[in-house]
Short mmCIF file of C-alpha atoms in Angstrom, two decimals:
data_model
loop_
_atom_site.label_atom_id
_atom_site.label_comp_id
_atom_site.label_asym_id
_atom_site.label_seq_id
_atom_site.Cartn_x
_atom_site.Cartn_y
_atom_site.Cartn_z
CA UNK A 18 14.75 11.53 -21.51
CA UNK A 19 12.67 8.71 -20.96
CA UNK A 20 9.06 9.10 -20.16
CA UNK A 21 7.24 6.08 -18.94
CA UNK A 22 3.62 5.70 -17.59
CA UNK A 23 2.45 5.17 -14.18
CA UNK A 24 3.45 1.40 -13.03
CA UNK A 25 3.56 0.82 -9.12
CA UNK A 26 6.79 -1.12 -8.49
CA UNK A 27 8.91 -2.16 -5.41
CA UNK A 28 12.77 -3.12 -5.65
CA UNK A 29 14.18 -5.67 -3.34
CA UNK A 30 17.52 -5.86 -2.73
CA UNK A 31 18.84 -9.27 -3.26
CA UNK A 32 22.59 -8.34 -2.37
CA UNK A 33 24.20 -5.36 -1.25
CA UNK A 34 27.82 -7.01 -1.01
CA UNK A 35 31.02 -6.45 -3.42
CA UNK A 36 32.71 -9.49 -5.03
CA UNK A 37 34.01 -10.72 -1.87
CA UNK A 38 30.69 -10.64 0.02
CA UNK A 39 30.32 -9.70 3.66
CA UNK A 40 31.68 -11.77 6.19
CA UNK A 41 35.09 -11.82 3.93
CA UNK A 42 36.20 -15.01 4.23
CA UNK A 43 39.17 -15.06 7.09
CA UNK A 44 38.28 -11.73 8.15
CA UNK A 45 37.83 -11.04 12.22
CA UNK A 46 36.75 -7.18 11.87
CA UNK A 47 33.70 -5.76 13.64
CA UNK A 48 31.75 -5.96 10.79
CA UNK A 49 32.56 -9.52 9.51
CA UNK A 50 31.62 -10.84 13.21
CA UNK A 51 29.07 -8.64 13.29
CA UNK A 52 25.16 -11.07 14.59
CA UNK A 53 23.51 -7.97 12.84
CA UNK A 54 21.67 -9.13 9.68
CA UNK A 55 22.27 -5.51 8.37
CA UNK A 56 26.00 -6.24 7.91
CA UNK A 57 25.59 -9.62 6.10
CA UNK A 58 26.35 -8.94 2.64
CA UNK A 59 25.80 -11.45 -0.58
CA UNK A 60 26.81 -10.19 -3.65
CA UNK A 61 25.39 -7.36 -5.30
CA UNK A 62 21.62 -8.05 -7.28
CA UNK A 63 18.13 -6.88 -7.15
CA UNK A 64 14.83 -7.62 -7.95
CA UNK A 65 11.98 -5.41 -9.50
CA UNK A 66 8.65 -5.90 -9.32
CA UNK A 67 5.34 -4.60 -10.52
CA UNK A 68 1.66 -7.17 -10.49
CA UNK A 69 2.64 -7.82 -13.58
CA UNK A 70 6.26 -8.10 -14.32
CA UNK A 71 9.31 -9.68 -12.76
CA UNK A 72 12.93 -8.82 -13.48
CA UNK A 73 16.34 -9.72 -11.78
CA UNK A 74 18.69 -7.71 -11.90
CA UNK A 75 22.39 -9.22 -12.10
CA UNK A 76 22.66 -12.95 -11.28
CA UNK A 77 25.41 -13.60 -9.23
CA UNK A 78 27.06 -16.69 -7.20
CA UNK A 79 24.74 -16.08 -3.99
CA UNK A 80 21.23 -16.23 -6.43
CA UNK A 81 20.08 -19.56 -5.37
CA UNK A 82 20.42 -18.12 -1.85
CA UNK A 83 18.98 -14.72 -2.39
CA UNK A 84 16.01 -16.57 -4.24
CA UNK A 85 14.75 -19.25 -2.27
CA UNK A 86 12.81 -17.30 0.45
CA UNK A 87 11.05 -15.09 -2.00
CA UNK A 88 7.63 -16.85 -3.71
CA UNK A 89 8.51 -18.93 -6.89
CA UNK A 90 7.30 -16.80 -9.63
CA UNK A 91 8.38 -16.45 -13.48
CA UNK A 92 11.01 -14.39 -13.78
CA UNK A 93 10.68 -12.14 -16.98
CA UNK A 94 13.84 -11.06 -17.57
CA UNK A 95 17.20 -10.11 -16.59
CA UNK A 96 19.08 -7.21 -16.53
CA UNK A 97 22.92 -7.95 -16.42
CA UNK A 98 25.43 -4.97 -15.64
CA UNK A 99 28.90 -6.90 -16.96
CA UNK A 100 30.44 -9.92 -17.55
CA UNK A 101 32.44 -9.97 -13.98
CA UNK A 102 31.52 -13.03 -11.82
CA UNK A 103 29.52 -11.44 -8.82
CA UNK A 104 26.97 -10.15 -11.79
CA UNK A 105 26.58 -13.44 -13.73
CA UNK A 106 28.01 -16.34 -11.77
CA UNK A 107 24.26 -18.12 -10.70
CA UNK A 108 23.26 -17.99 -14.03
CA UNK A 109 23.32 -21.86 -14.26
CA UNK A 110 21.16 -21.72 -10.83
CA UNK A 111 18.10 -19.86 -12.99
CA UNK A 112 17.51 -23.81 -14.63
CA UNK A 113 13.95 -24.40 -12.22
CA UNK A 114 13.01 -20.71 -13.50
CA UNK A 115 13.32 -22.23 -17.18
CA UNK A 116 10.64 -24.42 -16.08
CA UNK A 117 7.84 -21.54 -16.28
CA UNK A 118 9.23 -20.48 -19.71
CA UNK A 119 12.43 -19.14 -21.50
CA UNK A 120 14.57 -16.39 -19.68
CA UNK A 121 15.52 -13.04 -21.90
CA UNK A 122 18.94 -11.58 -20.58
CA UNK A 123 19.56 -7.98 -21.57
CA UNK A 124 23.24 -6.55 -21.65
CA UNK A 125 25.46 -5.01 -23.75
CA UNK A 126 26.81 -7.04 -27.10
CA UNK A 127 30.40 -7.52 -25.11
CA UNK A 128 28.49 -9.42 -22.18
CA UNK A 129 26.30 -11.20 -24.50
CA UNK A 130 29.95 -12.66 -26.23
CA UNK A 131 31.19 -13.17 -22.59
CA UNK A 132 28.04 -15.32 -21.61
CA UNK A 133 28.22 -17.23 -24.96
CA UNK A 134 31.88 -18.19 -23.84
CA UNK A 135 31.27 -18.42 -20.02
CA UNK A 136 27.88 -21.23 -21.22
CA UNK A 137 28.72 -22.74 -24.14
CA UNK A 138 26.54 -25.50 -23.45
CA UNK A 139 23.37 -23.12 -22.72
CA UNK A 140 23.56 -22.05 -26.43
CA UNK A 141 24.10 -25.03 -28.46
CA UNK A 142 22.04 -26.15 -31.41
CA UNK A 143 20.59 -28.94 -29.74
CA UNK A 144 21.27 -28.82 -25.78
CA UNK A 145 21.31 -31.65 -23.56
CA UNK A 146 18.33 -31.95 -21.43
CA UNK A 147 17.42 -29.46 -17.99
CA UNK A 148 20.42 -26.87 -19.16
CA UNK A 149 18.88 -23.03 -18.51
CA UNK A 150 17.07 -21.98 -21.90
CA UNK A 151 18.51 -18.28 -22.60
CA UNK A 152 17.47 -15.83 -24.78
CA UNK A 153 20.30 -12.99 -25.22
CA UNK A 154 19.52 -9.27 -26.26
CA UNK A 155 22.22 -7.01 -26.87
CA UNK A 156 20.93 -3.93 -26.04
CA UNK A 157 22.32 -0.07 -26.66
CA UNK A 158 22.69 2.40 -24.45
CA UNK A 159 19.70 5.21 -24.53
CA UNK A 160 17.70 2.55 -26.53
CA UNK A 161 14.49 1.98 -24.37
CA UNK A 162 12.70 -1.84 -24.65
CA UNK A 163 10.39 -3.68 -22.71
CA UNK A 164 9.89 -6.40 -20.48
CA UNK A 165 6.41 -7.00 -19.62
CA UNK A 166 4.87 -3.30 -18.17
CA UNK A 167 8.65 -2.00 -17.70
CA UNK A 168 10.30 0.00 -20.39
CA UNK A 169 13.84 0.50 -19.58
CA UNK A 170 16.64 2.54 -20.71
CA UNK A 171 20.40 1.48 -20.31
CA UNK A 172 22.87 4.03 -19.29
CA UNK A 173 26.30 4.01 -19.98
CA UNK A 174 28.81 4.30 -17.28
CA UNK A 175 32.63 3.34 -16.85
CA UNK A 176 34.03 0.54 -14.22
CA UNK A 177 37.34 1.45 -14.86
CA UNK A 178 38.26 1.32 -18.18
CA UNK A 179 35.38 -0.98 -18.78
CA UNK A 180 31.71 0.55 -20.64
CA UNK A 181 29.37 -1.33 -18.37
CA UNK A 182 25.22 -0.28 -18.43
CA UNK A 183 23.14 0.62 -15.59
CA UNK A 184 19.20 0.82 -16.21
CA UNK A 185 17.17 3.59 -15.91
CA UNK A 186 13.05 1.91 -15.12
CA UNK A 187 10.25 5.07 -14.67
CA UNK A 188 12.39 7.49 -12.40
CA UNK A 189 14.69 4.44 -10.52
CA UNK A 190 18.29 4.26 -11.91
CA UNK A 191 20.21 1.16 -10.69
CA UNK A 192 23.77 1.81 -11.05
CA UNK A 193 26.35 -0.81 -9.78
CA UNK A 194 30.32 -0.72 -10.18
CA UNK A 195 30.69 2.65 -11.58
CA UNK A 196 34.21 4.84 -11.24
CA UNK A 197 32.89 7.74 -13.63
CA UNK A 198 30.21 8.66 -15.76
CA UNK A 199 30.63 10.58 -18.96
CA UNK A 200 28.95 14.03 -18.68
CA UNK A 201 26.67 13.15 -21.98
CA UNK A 202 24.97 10.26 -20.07
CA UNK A 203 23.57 12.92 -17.80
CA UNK A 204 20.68 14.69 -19.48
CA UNK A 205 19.35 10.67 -19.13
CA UNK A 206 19.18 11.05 -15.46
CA UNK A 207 16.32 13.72 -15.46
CA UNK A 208 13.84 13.51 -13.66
CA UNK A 209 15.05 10.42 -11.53
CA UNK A 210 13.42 9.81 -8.38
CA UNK A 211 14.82 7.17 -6.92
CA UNK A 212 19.04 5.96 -7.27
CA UNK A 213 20.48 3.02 -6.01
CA UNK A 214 24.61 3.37 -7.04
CA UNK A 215 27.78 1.72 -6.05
CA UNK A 216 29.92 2.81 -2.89
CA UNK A 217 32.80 0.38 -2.35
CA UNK A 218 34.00 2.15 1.31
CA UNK A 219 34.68 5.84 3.01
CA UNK A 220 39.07 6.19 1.63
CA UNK A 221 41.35 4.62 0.02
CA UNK A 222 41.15 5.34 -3.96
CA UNK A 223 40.24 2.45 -5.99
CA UNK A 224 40.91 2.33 -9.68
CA UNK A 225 37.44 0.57 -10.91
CA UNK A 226 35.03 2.28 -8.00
CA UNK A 227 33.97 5.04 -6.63
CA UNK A 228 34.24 5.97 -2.99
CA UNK A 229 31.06 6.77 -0.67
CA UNK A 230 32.20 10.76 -1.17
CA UNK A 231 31.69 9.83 -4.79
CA UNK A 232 28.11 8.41 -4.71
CA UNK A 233 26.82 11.22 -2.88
CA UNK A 234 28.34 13.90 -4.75
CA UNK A 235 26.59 12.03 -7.93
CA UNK A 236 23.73 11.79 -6.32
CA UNK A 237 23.37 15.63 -5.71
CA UNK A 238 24.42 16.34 -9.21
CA UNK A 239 21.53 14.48 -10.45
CA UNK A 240 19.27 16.08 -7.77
CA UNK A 241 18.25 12.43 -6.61
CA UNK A 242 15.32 12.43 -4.22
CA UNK A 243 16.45 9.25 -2.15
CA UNK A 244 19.69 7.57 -2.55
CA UNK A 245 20.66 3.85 -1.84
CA UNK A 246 24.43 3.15 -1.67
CA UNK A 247 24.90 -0.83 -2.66
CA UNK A 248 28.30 -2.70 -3.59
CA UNK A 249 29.46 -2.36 0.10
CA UNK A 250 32.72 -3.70 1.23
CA UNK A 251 33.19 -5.04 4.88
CA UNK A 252 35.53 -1.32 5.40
CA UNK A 253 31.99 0.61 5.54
CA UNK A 254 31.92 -0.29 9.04
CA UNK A 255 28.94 -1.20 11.11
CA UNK A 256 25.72 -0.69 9.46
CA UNK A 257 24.42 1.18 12.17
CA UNK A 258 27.24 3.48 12.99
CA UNK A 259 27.82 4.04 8.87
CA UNK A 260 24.26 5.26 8.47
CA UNK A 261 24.71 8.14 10.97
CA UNK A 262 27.25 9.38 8.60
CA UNK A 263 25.26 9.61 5.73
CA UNK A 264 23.14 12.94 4.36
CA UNK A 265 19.82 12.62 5.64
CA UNK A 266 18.20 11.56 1.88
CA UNK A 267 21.46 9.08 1.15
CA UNK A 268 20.85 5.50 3.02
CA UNK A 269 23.08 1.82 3.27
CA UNK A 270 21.27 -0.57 1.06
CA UNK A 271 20.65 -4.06 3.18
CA UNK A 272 19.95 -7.44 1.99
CA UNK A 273 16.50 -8.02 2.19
CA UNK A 274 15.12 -3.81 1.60
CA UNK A 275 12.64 -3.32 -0.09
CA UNK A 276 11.65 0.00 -1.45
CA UNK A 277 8.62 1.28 -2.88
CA UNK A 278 9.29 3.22 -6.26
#
């Protein structure tokens, strides 16, 4: 179990969307003409911060986007879920971050090799000039580090048949893309205040995700205080009329919440 001191953090919500975002492109539903900001959805990514420390988490396509409003301040590191392109594909857009110092990326040693390939000219000997300046850490599951005031724990969960890591910070687990968890990645979850977890829609099996039934019967297995459902397709419905579904403790992530943890 990981036991952490006291920090006072908040957690923004960057994204809330799945890979497809929300308006889907050619889509005339409710929800994709919906004028209320609640069912806009970029791609999924969050920020964390304490008065000391920074840290993304996930860097999709929409990051210059989800950035720009929020004050320019060093970011001081990144946590990064899996290789798929609505986690990593704004890396390249973290270059005027570079200019406050070098970024450290955390994932696991298959992302690292993924990133390597994806960047090839972010990791060369001698790179041209204004390319980001990356530092990768391959980290292990259970295996807490630090970045700045935060130690953090990866946890191990499957998206599909692919090992991905969520991140366990004090007692907030951020969990994105999950389909199942193996039963010894539990005794990790102790203690956990706060979980913010994947939830692609209400039916309709998918072989990678779990379902909104899912999340919430994860989230009382873990005996999560609050609950945040995030990775949202446009088939949730209308924020508004989806969140009078929902247990009273279990609430639809939006872009733009942020949370005190």
């Amino acid at each position: 179990m990981l036991e952490v001191g006291k920090v006072e953090m908040k957690l923004r919500f960057l994204g809330t969307g799945t890979s497809n975002g929300v308006p889907v492109v050619g889509c005339t539903c409710n929800v994709c003409k919906s004028n209320n900001p609640k069912d806009k959805r970029l791609r999924t990514s969050a920020l964390v911060e304490t008065d000391q420390t920074r840290i993304l988490i996930d860097c999709g396509p929409d990051f210059r986007q989800q950035i720009l409003p929020l004050p320019y301040r060093k970011i001081d590191g990144i946590l990064v879920t899996h290789i798929h392109y609505d986690h990593v594909g704004g890396i390249d857009d973290l270059r005027p971050y570079c200019w406050l110092g070098d970024i450290d990326i955390f994932t696991n040693e298959d992302t690292c090799q993924g990133l390597r390939h994806n960047l090839p000219y972010c990791f060369k000997e001698n790179p041209y000039p204004g390319v980001p300046i990356l530092n990768l850490h391959a980290v292990q599951p259970h295996e807490v580090f630090t970045i700045g005031d935060c130690a953090i724990q990866p946890i191990e969960v499957m998206h599909g048949r692919l090992p991905i890591l969520g991140y366990r910070i004090g007692k907030l687990v951020y969990i994105t893309d999950m389909k199942t968890i193996n039963p010894s990645e539990l005794p990790y979850l102790e203690g956990i205040e706060t979980l913010v977890v994947s939830a692609l829609r209400w039916e309709k099996e998918h072989h990678s995700h779990q379902l909104i039934k899912d999340a919430i019967a994860f989230s009382q297995q873990i005996h999560a205080k609050q609950t945040y459902l995030t990775h949202l397709t446009h088939q949730i419905g209308l924020h508004d009329d989806a969140s009078n579904l929902l247990p009273e403790n279990v609430h639809l992530a939006y872009d733009g919440l942020e949370i005190e943890v």
